[in-house]
mmCIF file of C-alpha atoms and ligand atoms in Angstrom:
data_model
loop_
_atom_site.group_PDB
_atom_site.id
_atom_site.type_symbol
_atom_site.label_atom_id
_atom_site.label_comp_id
_atom_site.label_asym_id
_atom_site.label_seq_id
_atom_site.Cartn_x
_atom_site.Cartn_y
_atom_site.Cartn_z
ATOM 1 C CA UNK A 37 -16.609 -14.797 13.098
ATOM 2 C CA UNK A 38 -18.331 -12.318 10.847
ATOM 3 C CA UNK A 39 -17.721 -8.944 9.355
ATOM 4 C CA UNK A 40 -20.190 -6.212 10.051
ATOM 5 C CA UNK A 41 -21.405 -5.107 6.611
ATOM 6 C CA UNK A 42 -22.226 -1.590 7.789
ATOM 7 C CA UNK A 43 -19.354 0.811 8.436
ATOM 8 C CA UNK A 44 -19.214 1.725 12.069
ATOM 9 C CA UNK A 45 -18.124 5.093 13.304
ATOM 10 C CA UNK A 46 -14.442 4.991 14.035
ATOM 11 C CA UNK A 47 -12.945 6.855 16.904
ATOM 12 C CA UNK A 48 -10.966 9.845 15.875
ATOM 13 C CA UNK A 49 -7.458 9.560 17.135
ATOM 14 C CA UNK A 50 -6.501 13.128 16.352
ATOM 15 C CA UNK A 51 -8.177 16.058 14.741
ATOM 16 C CA UNK A 52 -7.698 15.723 10.993
ATOM 17 C CA UNK A 53 -9.139 19.126 10.222
ATOM 18 C CA UNK A 54 -6.943 20.951 12.667
ATOM 19 C CA UNK A 55 -3.822 19.296 11.356
ATOM 20 C CA UNK A 56 -4.430 20.193 7.713
ATOM 21 C CA UNK A 57 -2.542 23.064 6.270
ATOM 22 C CA UNK A 58 -4.594 24.645 3.554
ATOM 23 C CA UNK A 59 -2.573 27.665 2.552
ATOM 24 C CA UNK A 60 0.617 27.931 0.591
ATOM 25 C CA UNK A 61 3.730 29.445 2.128
ATOM 26 C CA UNK A 62 3.668 26.933 4.963
ATOM 27 C CA UNK A 63 6.250 27.997 7.549
ATOM 28 C CA UNK A 64 8.976 25.479 8.337
ATOM 29 C CA UNK A 65 8.606 23.461 11.536
ATOM 30 C CA UNK A 66 11.222 24.096 14.211
ATOM 31 C CA UNK A 67 14.494 22.353 13.403
ATOM 32 C CA UNK A 68 13.271 21.100 10.046
ATOM 33 C CA UNK A 69 15.943 21.119 7.334
ATOM 34 C CA UNK A 70 15.075 23.370 4.385
ATOM 35 C CA UNK A 71 17.302 21.529 1.938
ATOM 36 C CA UNK A 72 18.721 18.086 1.274
ATOM 37 C CA UNK A 73 16.831 14.829 1.361
ATOM 38 C CA UNK A 74 13.522 14.146 3.109
ATOM 39 C CA UNK A 75 14.835 13.375 6.586
ATOM 40 C CA UNK A 76 12.731 13.014 9.697
ATOM 41 C CA UNK A 77 13.644 13.682 13.323
ATOM 42 C CA UNK A 78 14.796 10.077 13.740
ATOM 43 C CA UNK A 79 17.215 10.089 10.821
ATOM 44 C CA UNK A 80 14.996 8.150 8.444
ATOM 45 C CA UNK A 81 15.418 9.318 4.854
ATOM 46 C CA UNK A 82 12.267 9.116 2.750
ATOM 47 C CA UNK A 83 12.795 7.849 -0.785
ATOM 48 C CA UNK A 84 9.561 5.976 -1.455
ATOM 49 C CA UNK A 85 6.317 7.715 -2.417
ATOM 50 C CA UNK A 86 3.005 5.825 -2.432
ATOM 51 C CA UNK A 87 0.481 7.563 -4.647
ATOM 52 C CA UNK A 88 -3.167 6.660 -4.316
ATOM 53 C CA UNK A 89 -5.047 7.655 -7.447
ATOM 54 C CA UNK A 90 -8.562 6.830 -6.265
ATOM 55 C CA UNK A 91 -10.454 5.597 -3.222
ATOM 56 C CA UNK A 92 -12.857 3.623 -5.449
ATOM 57 C CA UNK A 93 -12.578 -0.093 -5.913
ATOM 58 C CA UNK A 94 -14.345 -2.711 -7.999
ATOM 59 C CA UNK A 95 -13.981 -5.330 -5.218
ATOM 60 C CA UNK A 96 -15.147 -5.390 -1.612
ATOM 61 C CA UNK A 97 -12.550 -7.504 0.210
ATOM 62 C CA UNK A 98 -13.707 -8.379 3.719
ATOM 63 C CA UNK A 99 -10.505 -7.062 5.291
ATOM 64 C CA UNK A 100 -10.771 -3.723 3.527
ATOM 65 C CA UNK A 101 -14.231 -2.411 2.599
ATOM 66 C CA UNK A 102 -17.855 -3.039 3.541
ATOM 67 C CA UNK A 103 -20.034 -4.709 0.925
ATOM 68 C CA UNK A 104 -22.406 -1.779 0.485
ATOM 69 C CA UNK A 105 -22.705 1.855 1.423
ATOM 70 C CA UNK A 106 -19.127 2.922 0.769
ATOM 71 C CA UNK A 107 -18.827 6.718 0.683
ATOM 72 C CA UNK A 108 -16.456 7.956 -2.018
ATOM 73 C CA UNK A 109 -14.516 11.160 -2.491
ATOM 74 C CA UNK A 110 -16.154 13.644 -4.892
ATOM 75 C CA UNK A 111 -14.236 13.661 -8.172
ATOM 76 C CA UNK A 112 -13.520 17.386 -7.891
ATOM 77 C CA UNK A 113 -11.529 16.625 -4.746
ATOM 78 C CA UNK A 114 -9.228 14.177 -6.475
ATOM 79 C CA UNK A 115 -5.881 15.446 -7.656
ATOM 80 C CA UNK A 116 -5.666 15.749 -11.429
ATOM 81 C CA UNK A 117 -2.860 13.931 -13.232
ATOM 82 C CA UNK A 118 -1.119 17.291 -13.730
ATOM 83 C CA UNK A 119 -1.239 17.880 -9.956
ATOM 84 C CA UNK A 120 0.029 14.386 -9.151
ATOM 85 C CA UNK A 121 2.835 14.825 -11.681
ATOM 86 C CA UNK A 122 3.827 18.124 -10.116
ATOM 87 C CA UNK A 123 3.995 16.684 -6.595
ATOM 88 C CA UNK A 124 5.972 13.730 -7.929
ATOM 89 C CA UNK A 125 8.439 16.059 -9.662
ATOM 90 C CA UNK A 126 9.028 17.921 -6.416
ATOM 91 C CA UNK A 127 9.395 14.654 -4.494
ATOM 92 C CA UNK A 128 11.934 13.467 -7.075
ATOM 93 C CA UNK A 129 13.941 16.646 -6.540
ATOM 94 C CA UNK A 130 13.921 15.852 -2.818
ATOM 95 C CA UNK A 131 15.412 12.402 -3.334
ATOM 96 C CA UNK A 132 12.382 10.165 -3.812
ATOM 97 C CA UNK A 133 13.490 7.408 -6.171
ATOM 98 C CA UNK A 134 10.607 4.932 -5.990
ATOM 99 C CA UNK A 135 6.914 5.424 -6.665
ATOM 100 C CA UNK A 136 4.115 2.931 -6.208
ATOM 101 C CA UNK A 137 0.624 3.615 -7.534
ATOM 102 C CA UNK A 138 -2.217 2.258 -5.496
ATOM 103 C CA UNK A 139 -5.774 2.964 -4.330
ATOM 104 C CA UNK A 140 -8.676 1.951 -3.900
ATOM 105 C CA UNK A 141 -8.096 0.135 -7.145
ATOM 106 C CA UNK A 142 -5.719 2.183 -9.306
ATOM 107 C CA UNK A 143 -6.889 0.600 -12.556
ATOM 108 C CA UNK A 144 -10.412 2.007 -12.142
ATOM 109 C CA UNK A 145 -9.031 5.531 -12.521
ATOM 110 C CA UNK A 146 -9.546 6.496 -16.167
ATOM 111 C CA UNK A 147 -6.409 7.280 -18.114
ATOM 112 C CA UNK A 148 -3.995 5.669 -15.668
ATOM 113 C CA UNK A 149 -1.663 4.738 -18.522
ATOM 114 C CA UNK A 150 -1.216 8.457 -19.200
ATOM 115 C CA UNK A 151 -0.253 9.051 -15.563
ATOM 116 C CA UNK A 152 2.241 6.180 -15.654
ATOM 117 C CA UNK A 153 3.824 7.766 -18.730
ATOM 118 C CA UNK A 154 4.087 11.134 -16.994
ATOM 119 C CA UNK A 155 5.702 9.590 -13.912
ATOM 120 C CA UNK A 156 8.050 7.421 -15.957
ATOM 121 C CA UNK A 157 9.360 10.494 -17.734
ATOM 122 C CA UNK A 158 10.356 12.048 -14.395
ATOM 123 C CA UNK A 159 12.985 9.336 -14.106
ATOM 124 C CA UNK A 160 12.273 7.389 -10.904
ATOM 125 C CA UNK A 161 14.470 4.323 -10.446
ATOM 126 C CA UNK A 162 11.399 2.265 -9.656
ATOM 127 C CA UNK A 163 7.805 2.711 -10.789
ATOM 128 C CA UNK A 164 5.411 0.060 -9.512
ATOM 129 C CA UNK A 165 1.687 -0.589 -9.106
ATOM 130 C CA UNK A 166 -0.444 -2.593 -6.693
ATOM 131 C CA UNK A 167 -3.689 -3.905 -8.157
ATOM 132 C CA UNK A 168 -6.396 -6.479 -7.633
ATOM 133 C CA UNK A 169 -5.803 -7.474 -11.256
ATOM 134 C CA UNK A 170 -9.429 -7.286 -12.411
ATOM 135 C CA UNK A 171 -8.729 -4.849 -15.234
ATOM 136 C CA UNK A 172 -5.132 -5.890 -15.830
ATOM 137 C CA UNK A 173 -5.382 -8.314 -18.771
ATOM 138 C CA UNK A 174 -6.270 -5.428 -21.103
ATOM 139 C CA UNK A 175 -3.948 -2.912 -19.475
ATOM 140 C CA UNK A 176 -0.750 -4.826 -18.709
ATOM 141 C CA UNK A 177 0.892 -4.170 -22.065
ATOM 142 C CA UNK A 178 -0.038 -0.450 -22.306
ATOM 143 C CA UNK A 179 1.147 0.069 -18.712
ATOM 144 C CA UNK A 180 4.465 -1.639 -19.406
ATOM 145 C CA UNK A 181 4.889 0.343 -22.639
ATOM 146 C CA UNK A 182 4.214 3.561 -20.697
ATOM 147 C CA UNK A 183 7.082 2.766 -18.316
ATOM 148 C CA UNK A 184 5.646 0.711 -15.459
ATOM 149 C CA UNK A 185 8.435 -1.496 -14.111
ATOM 150 C CA UNK A 186 6.859 -3.843 -11.582
ATOM 151 C CA UNK A 187 3.510 -5.041 -10.355
ATOM 152 C CA UNK A 188 1.966 -6.530 -7.219
ATOM 153 C CA UNK A 189 -1.303 -8.394 -7.634
ATOM 154 C CA UNK A 190 -3.514 -9.179 -4.666
ATOM 155 C CA UNK A 191 -4.945 -12.687 -4.388
ATOM 156 C CA UNK A 192 -6.049 -14.052 -1.024
ATOM 157 C CA UNK A 193 -7.155 -17.543 -1.927
ATOM 158 C CA UNK A 194 -6.398 -20.161 -4.544
ATOM 159 C CA UNK A 195 -9.813 -21.756 -4.031
ATOM 160 C CA UNK A 196 -12.579 -20.426 -6.236
ATOM 161 C CA UNK A 197 -15.388 -20.291 -3.697
ATOM 162 C CA UNK A 198 -13.250 -18.920 -0.940
ATOM 163 C CA UNK A 199 -11.774 -16.295 -3.245
ATOM 164 C CA UNK A 200 -15.325 -15.177 -3.973
ATOM 165 C CA UNK A 201 -16.265 -15.048 -0.301
ATOM 166 C CA UNK A 202 -13.197 -13.007 0.703
ATOM 167 C CA UNK A 203 -13.284 -10.623 -2.237
ATOM 168 C CA UNK A 204 -17.066 -10.605 -2.589
ATOM 169 C CA UNK A 205 -16.718 -9.663 -6.277
ATOM 170 C CA UNK A 206 -14.493 -10.903 -9.079
ATOM 171 C CA UNK A 207 -13.203 -14.365 -9.925
ATOM 172 C CA UNK A 208 -9.985 -16.197 -9.170
ATOM 173 C CA UNK A 209 -9.551 -17.099 -12.854
ATOM 174 C CA UNK A 210 -9.485 -13.415 -13.731
ATOM 175 C CA UNK A 211 -6.667 -12.750 -11.274
ATOM 176 C CA UNK A 212 -4.631 -15.720 -12.473
ATOM 177 C CA UNK A 213 -5.118 -14.447 -16.013
ATOM 178 C CA UNK A 214 -3.930 -11.009 -14.846
ATOM 179 C CA UNK A 215 -0.716 -12.532 -13.468
ATOM 180 C CA UNK A 216 0.006 -14.208 -16.817
ATOM 181 C CA UNK A 217 -0.791 -11.007 -18.701
ATOM 182 C CA UNK A 218 1.623 -9.070 -16.484
ATOM 183 C CA UNK A 219 4.381 -11.593 -17.161
ATOM 184 C CA UNK A 220 3.732 -11.571 -20.894
ATOM 185 C CA UNK A 221 3.990 -7.778 -20.826
ATOM 186 C CA UNK A 222 7.404 -7.987 -19.146
ATOM 187 C CA UNK A 223 6.230 -6.968 -15.676
ATOM 188 C CA UNK A 224 7.547 -10.104 -13.979
ATOM 189 C CA UNK A 225 8.504 -11.385 -11.540
ATOM 190 C CA UNK A 226 4.987 -10.727 -10.303
ATOM 191 C CA UNK A 227 4.523 -10.305 -6.578
ATOM 192 C CA UNK A 228 1.343 -11.777 -5.154
ATOM 193 C CA UNK A 229 -0.068 -10.095 -2.048
ATOM 194 C CA UNK A 230 -1.964 -12.406 0.313
ATOM 195 C CA UNK A 231 -3.644 -10.955 3.396
ATOM 196 C CA UNK A 232 -3.936 -13.831 5.836
ATOM 197 C CA UNK A 233 -6.816 -13.952 8.306
ATOM 198 C CA UNK A 234 -7.168 -16.655 10.933
ATOM 199 C CA UNK A 235 -10.097 -18.920 10.150
ATOM 200 C CA UNK A 236 -10.479 -17.511 6.638
ATOM 201 C CA UNK A 237 -7.462 -18.513 4.557
ATOM 202 C CA UNK A 238 -4.645 -19.440 6.951
ATOM 203 C CA UNK A 239 -5.006 -23.087 5.922
ATOM 204 C CA UNK A 240 -3.681 -22.096 2.471
ATOM 205 C CA UNK A 241 -0.158 -21.130 3.511
ATOM 206 C CA UNK A 242 1.392 -24.267 2.047
ATOM 207 C CA UNK A 243 -0.771 -24.060 -1.081
ATOM 208 C CA UNK A 244 0.521 -20.545 -1.663
ATOM 209 C CA UNK A 245 4.107 -21.643 -1.002
ATOM 210 C CA UNK A 246 3.664 -24.410 -3.557
ATOM 211 C CA UNK A 247 2.169 -21.881 -5.971
ATOM 212 C CA UNK A 248 5.246 -19.658 -5.496
ATOM 213 C CA UNK A 249 7.530 -22.600 -6.224
ATOM 214 C CA UNK A 250 5.558 -23.709 -9.290
ATOM 215 C CA UNK A 251 5.141 -20.264 -10.853
ATOM 216 C CA UNK A 252 8.195 -18.401 -9.483
ATOM 217 C CA UNK A 253 5.833 -15.608 -8.496
ATOM 218 C CA UNK A 254 6.865 -14.038 -5.200
ATOM 219 C CA UNK A 255 4.040 -14.659 -2.742
ATOM 220 C CA UNK A 256 4.015 -12.148 0.104
ATOM 221 C CA UNK A 257 2.031 -13.010 3.209
ATOM 222 C CA UNK A 258 0.676 -9.842 4.823
ATOM 223 C CA UNK A 259 -0.523 -9.597 8.422
ATOM 224 C CA UNK A 260 -4.060 -8.244 8.668
ATOM 225 C CA UNK A 261 -3.891 -4.632 9.911
ATOM 226 C CA UNK A 262 -6.522 -2.572 11.739
ATOM 227 C CA UNK A 263 -7.366 -0.553 8.642
ATOM 228 C CA UNK A 264 -10.616 -2.139 7.448
ATOM 229 C CA UNK A 265 -13.479 0.313 7.021
ATOM 230 C CA UNK A 266 -15.867 -1.871 9.014
ATOM 231 C CA UNK A 267 -13.750 -1.819 12.145
ATOM 232 C CA UNK A 268 -13.883 -5.634 12.350
ATOM 233 C CA UNK A 269 -10.159 -6.140 12.890
ATOM 234 C CA UNK A 270 -9.146 -7.964 16.034
ATOM 235 C CA UNK A 271 -5.759 -9.312 17.033
ATOM 236 C CA UNK A 272 -7.257 -12.840 17.000
ATOM 237 C CA UNK A 273 -7.578 -12.559 13.227
ATOM 238 C CA UNK A 274 -3.883 -11.784 12.718
ATOM 239 C CA UNK A 275 -1.798 -14.708 11.495
ATOM 240 C CA UNK A 276 1.731 -13.991 12.751
ATOM 241 C CA UNK A 277 4.435 -14.054 10.089
ATOM 242 C CA UNK A 278 6.512 -16.228 12.400
ATOM 243 C CA UNK A 279 3.911 -18.966 12.199
ATOM 244 C CA UNK A 280 3.785 -18.735 8.419
ATOM 245 C CA UNK A 281 7.552 -19.050 8.171
ATOM 246 C CA UNK A 282 7.669 -22.032 10.522
ATOM 247 C CA UNK A 283 4.971 -23.825 8.571
ATOM 248 C CA UNK A 284 6.673 -23.370 5.206
ATOM 249 C CA UNK A 285 10.161 -23.995 6.549
ATOM 250 C CA UNK A 286 9.082 -27.378 7.933
ATOM 251 C CA UNK A 287 8.225 -28.537 4.426
ATOM 252 C CA UNK A 288 10.546 -26.504 2.208
ATOM 253 C CA UNK A 289 13.524 -25.071 4.113
ATOM 254 C CA UNK A 290 13.916 -21.329 3.715
ATOM 255 C CA UNK A 291 16.924 -19.024 3.773
ATOM 256 C CA UNK A 292 16.640 -15.344 4.544
ATOM 257 C CA UNK A 293 17.632 -13.003 1.732
ATOM 258 C CA UNK A 294 19.746 -10.296 3.259
ATOM 259 C CA UNK A 295 18.498 -6.744 2.829
ATOM 260 C CA UNK A 296 20.655 -3.948 1.592
ATOM 261 C CA UNK A 297 21.431 -1.661 4.549
ATOM 262 C CA UNK A 298 19.522 1.237 2.953
ATOM 263 C CA UNK A 299 16.470 -0.858 2.149
ATOM 264 C CA UNK A 300 13.255 0.116 3.901
ATOM 265 C CA UNK A 301 10.974 -2.316 2.053
ATOM 266 C CA UNK A 302 8.334 -3.805 4.351
ATOM 267 C CA UNK A 303 8.704 -7.388 3.134
ATOM 268 C CA UNK A 304 11.235 -9.739 4.651
ATOM 269 C CA UNK A 305 12.414 -11.978 1.840
ATOM 270 C CA UNK A 306 13.108 -15.708 2.069
ATOM 271 C CA UNK A 307 14.280 -17.998 -0.707
ATOM 272 C CA UNK A 308 13.605 -21.700 -0.885
ATOM 273 C CA UNK A 309 16.888 -23.415 -0.031
ATOM 274 C CA UNK A 310 16.528 -25.695 -3.065
ATOM 275 C CA UNK A 311 16.441 -22.659 -5.360
ATOM 276 C CA UNK A 312 12.759 -22.930 -6.273
ATOM 277 C CA UNK A 313 11.835 -19.276 -5.866
ATOM 278 C CA UNK A 314 11.071 -16.875 -3.066
ATOM 279 C CA UNK A 315 8.401 -15.736 -0.623
ATOM 280 C CA UNK A 316 8.009 -12.644 1.528
ATOM 281 C CA UNK A 317 6.333 -11.837 4.800
ATOM 282 C CA UNK A 318 5.088 -8.458 5.924
ATOM 283 C CA UNK A 319 4.798 -8.390 9.692
ATOM 284 C CA UNK A 320 3.345 -4.925 10.169
ATOM 285 C CA UNK A 321 1.543 -6.019 13.329
ATOM 286 C CA UNK A 322 3.778 -8.513 15.122
ATOM 287 C CA UNK A 323 7.145 -7.101 14.080
ATOM 288 C CA UNK A 324 6.726 -3.532 12.887
ATOM 289 C CA UNK A 325 9.478 -2.165 10.653
ATOM 290 C CA UNK A 326 8.860 1.501 11.474
ATOM 291 C CA UNK A 327 12.488 2.167 12.378
ATOM 292 C CA UNK A 328 13.482 1.715 8.734
ATOM 293 C CA UNK A 329 10.317 3.129 7.171
ATOM 294 C CA UNK A 330 11.168 5.335 4.200
ATOM 295 C CA UNK A 331 7.638 5.853 2.884
ATOM 296 C CA UNK A 332 5.514 8.915 2.383
ATOM 297 C CA UNK A 333 1.963 8.822 1.046
ATOM 298 C CA UNK A 334 0.032 11.034 -1.312
ATOM 299 C CA UNK A 335 -3.666 10.289 -1.056
ATOM 300 C CA UNK A 336 -6.124 10.660 -3.935
ATOM 301 C CA UNK A 337 -7.527 13.889 -2.484
ATOM 302 C CA UNK A 338 -4.077 15.400 -2.120
ATOM 303 C CA UNK A 339 -3.539 14.686 1.570
ATOM 304 C CA UNK A 340 0.078 13.969 2.422
ATOM 305 C CA UNK A 341 0.398 11.364 5.109
ATOM 306 C CA UNK A 342 3.595 10.127 6.719
ATOM 307 C CA UNK A 343 2.235 6.791 8.003
ATOM 308 C CA UNK A 344 -0.717 4.508 7.292
ATOM 309 C CA UNK A 345 -1.701 4.856 10.916
ATOM 310 C CA UNK A 346 -1.307 8.581 11.425
ATOM 311 C CA UNK A 347 -4.238 10.931 10.937
ATOM 312 C CA UNK A 348 -1.970 13.943 10.652
ATOM 313 C CA UNK A 349 -2.463 15.039 7.073
ATOM 314 C CA UNK A 350 -1.323 18.077 5.145
ATOM 315 C CA UNK A 351 -3.227 19.068 2.009
ATOM 316 C CA UNK A 352 -0.979 19.558 -0.990
ATOM 317 C CA UNK A 353 -4.110 20.047 -3.097
ATOM 318 C CA UNK A 354 -4.910 23.197 -1.154
ATOM 319 C CA UNK A 355 -1.370 24.421 -1.658
ATOM 320 C CA UNK A 356 -1.541 23.787 -5.404
ATOM 321 C CA UNK A 357 -5.030 25.173 -5.874
ATOM 322 C CA UNK A 358 -4.211 28.298 -3.847
ATOM 323 C CA UNK A 359 -1.358 29.175 -6.173
ATOM 324 C CA UNK A 360 1.508 27.627 -4.210
ATOM 325 C CA UNK A 361 4.805 27.051 -6.003
ATOM 326 C CA UNK A 362 7.124 24.070 -6.057
ATOM 327 C CA UNK A 363 8.956 25.375 -2.991
ATOM 328 C CA UNK A 364 5.688 25.397 -1.061
ATOM 329 C CA UNK A 365 5.014 21.818 -2.107
ATOM 330 C CA UNK A 366 8.548 20.869 -1.069
ATOM 331 C CA UNK A 367 8.104 22.499 2.315
ATOM 332 C CA UNK A 368 4.845 20.647 2.854
ATOM 333 C CA UNK A 369 6.504 17.313 2.083
ATOM 334 C CA UNK A 370 9.331 18.170 4.457
ATOM 335 C CA UNK A 371 6.862 19.165 7.165
ATOM 336 C CA UNK A 372 4.984 15.910 6.854
ATOM 337 C CA UNK A 373 8.167 13.852 7.077
ATOM 338 C CA UNK A 374 9.477 15.948 9.952
ATOM 339 C CA UNK A 375 6.298 15.304 11.934
ATOM 340 C CA UNK A 376 6.516 11.519 11.536
ATOM 341 C CA UNK A 377 6.246 9.530 14.761
ATOM 342 C CA UNK A 378 8.886 6.904 15.565
ATOM 343 C CA UNK A 379 6.358 4.075 15.196
ATOM 344 C CA UNK A 380 2.753 3.303 14.311
ATOM 345 C CA UNK A 381 1.890 2.219 17.848
ATOM 346 C CA UNK A 382 -0.498 -0.633 16.915
ATOM 347 C CA UNK A 383 0.700 -2.627 19.882
ATOM 348 C CA UNK A 384 0.526 0.233 22.376
ATOM 349 C CA UNK A 385 -2.357 0.220 24.880
ATOM 350 C CA UNK A 386 -3.484 3.705 23.781
ATOM 351 C CA UNK A 387 -3.526 2.867 20.048
ATOM 352 C CA UNK A 388 -6.509 4.272 18.173
ATOM 353 C CA UNK A 389 -7.363 3.202 14.654
ATOM 354 C CA UNK A 390 -6.886 5.896 12.049
ATOM 355 C CA UNK A 391 -10.058 7.693 10.959
ATOM 356 C CA UNK A 392 -9.582 6.851 7.287
ATOM 357 C CA UNK A 393 -9.405 3.225 6.227
ATOM 358 C CA UNK A 394 -7.034 1.452 3.832
ATOM 359 C CA UNK A 395 -8.947 2.055 0.599
ATOM 360 C CA UNK A 396 -9.088 5.778 1.315
ATOM 361 C CA UNK A 397 -5.426 6.056 2.290
ATOM 362 C CA UNK A 398 -3.937 3.731 -0.304
ATOM 363 C CA UNK A 399 -2.137 0.555 0.716
HETATM 364 N N1 SAM B 54 -6.859 -2.493 -4.959
HETATM 365 C C1 SAM B 54 -5.477 -2.818 -4.989
HETATM 366 C C2 SAM B 54 -5.251 -4.227 -4.476
HETATM 367 O O1 SAM B 54 -6.205 -4.931 -4.171
HETATM 368 O O2 SAM B 54 -4.091 -4.630 -4.424
HETATM 369 C C3 SAM B 54 -4.558 -1.823 -4.314
HETATM 370 C C4 SAM B 54 -4.990 -1.214 -3.033
HETATM 371 S S1 SAM B 54 -5.008 -2.311 -1.682
HETATM 372 C C5 SAM B 54 -5.528 -1.249 -0.408
HETATM 373 C C6 SAM B 54 -3.278 -2.562 -1.400
HETATM 374 C C7 SAM B 54 -2.927 -3.761 -0.579
HETATM 375 O O3 SAM B 54 -3.423 -3.575 0.720
HETATM 376 C C8 SAM B 54 -3.507 -5.046 -1.096
HETATM 377 O O4 SAM B 54 -2.492 -6.024 -1.204
HETATM 378 C C9 SAM B 54 -4.499 -5.454 -0.025
HETATM 379 O O5 SAM B 54 -4.610 -6.823 0.054
HETATM 380 C C10 SAM B 54 -3.881 -4.817 1.206
HETATM 381 N N2 SAM B 54 -4.814 -4.570 2.302
HETATM 382 C C11 SAM B 54 -6.027 -3.992 2.258
HETATM 383 N N3 SAM B 54 -6.569 -3.929 3.478
HETATM 384 C C12 SAM B 54 -5.687 -4.489 4.332
HETATM 385 C C13 SAM B 54 -5.657 -4.715 5.733
HETATM 386 N N4 SAM B 54 -6.676 -4.357 6.517
HETATM 387 N N5 SAM B 54 -4.567 -5.312 6.263
HETATM 388 C C14 SAM B 54 -3.528 -5.681 5.491
HETATM 389 N N6 SAM B 54 -3.487 -5.472 4.164
HETATM 390 C C15 SAM B 54 -4.555 -4.895 3.583
#
């Protein structure tokens, strides 16, 4: 099994250009509510905004980006912090109560601490960040002081050489140091994101479970999704969450942690029956959780996207830079949510990968 280092042309599932709305004063879509919370046609209320602050990354994980030749968005196309803050303020008014910053690698965006401060002042109940941890040791304390509440750190192997071969850059020690720095800064309990790939790191499930028990960090096993820029994903590489659970449960019995009825979080939570911590599994491929999805995405270039797998994007940057007001931004957010499909369709025979890959969209 190998990953093609050169990005291949991806099929376009839908026309991105034709679906973008560049002008302010976007008309409402038929039947779309003009007030109240961000509801879609299937009754899902959207309260969680993922904000990608950059498509750049200092790593080249095999399941995400090619090693070389990664095209990046021109800086002038990225939303400024003022623009991100404005969209976030409107989203807050529409009932969004949780924000997660992501990328690319969010910590490579200069001045991120300033953005965290701006978002914290809006008053979200939850303000979180997903990072590869490379730059975290120096930033954990300033981020926490600026109002960051929680952190997820990606780490796909606990073996030095393997870590290097999956991530292609960076060192395991640096990520472990980042986890400690986050805890010292009060950002614990740290969640550790592990993308499992068959034949790459699926023999480390028990090692990670043991790590979760020893450190009380919440390890979350994520199924590999068809969002890598190289187009190397295949269903053979997916390690089903069910298998992960069975393997851990056979050694350390697990109990499911019940979700609150209004909780749309992707991870299913399980605690060790002996009280030694918790793990999570994210079964986006084998057991999609679209019916409870409450997420909306703001990409670094200002595209609003209602699903990782949907190419239908609306440009809030165009609205803002063409003089649109807060009501225009609100209408755009409502339109995006209203257009959301009932599911991502990965397992449907006519599924087409999205044109933009994970690092561009923001995971
Ligand atoms: N750079 C940051 C990081 O490494 O956590 C944040 C962005 S990254 C895109 C967010 C999360 O998406 C990470 O946990 C990463 O492991 C995960 N991810 C990236 N590509 C993926 C894929 N093809 N399938 C499943 N998860 C993926």
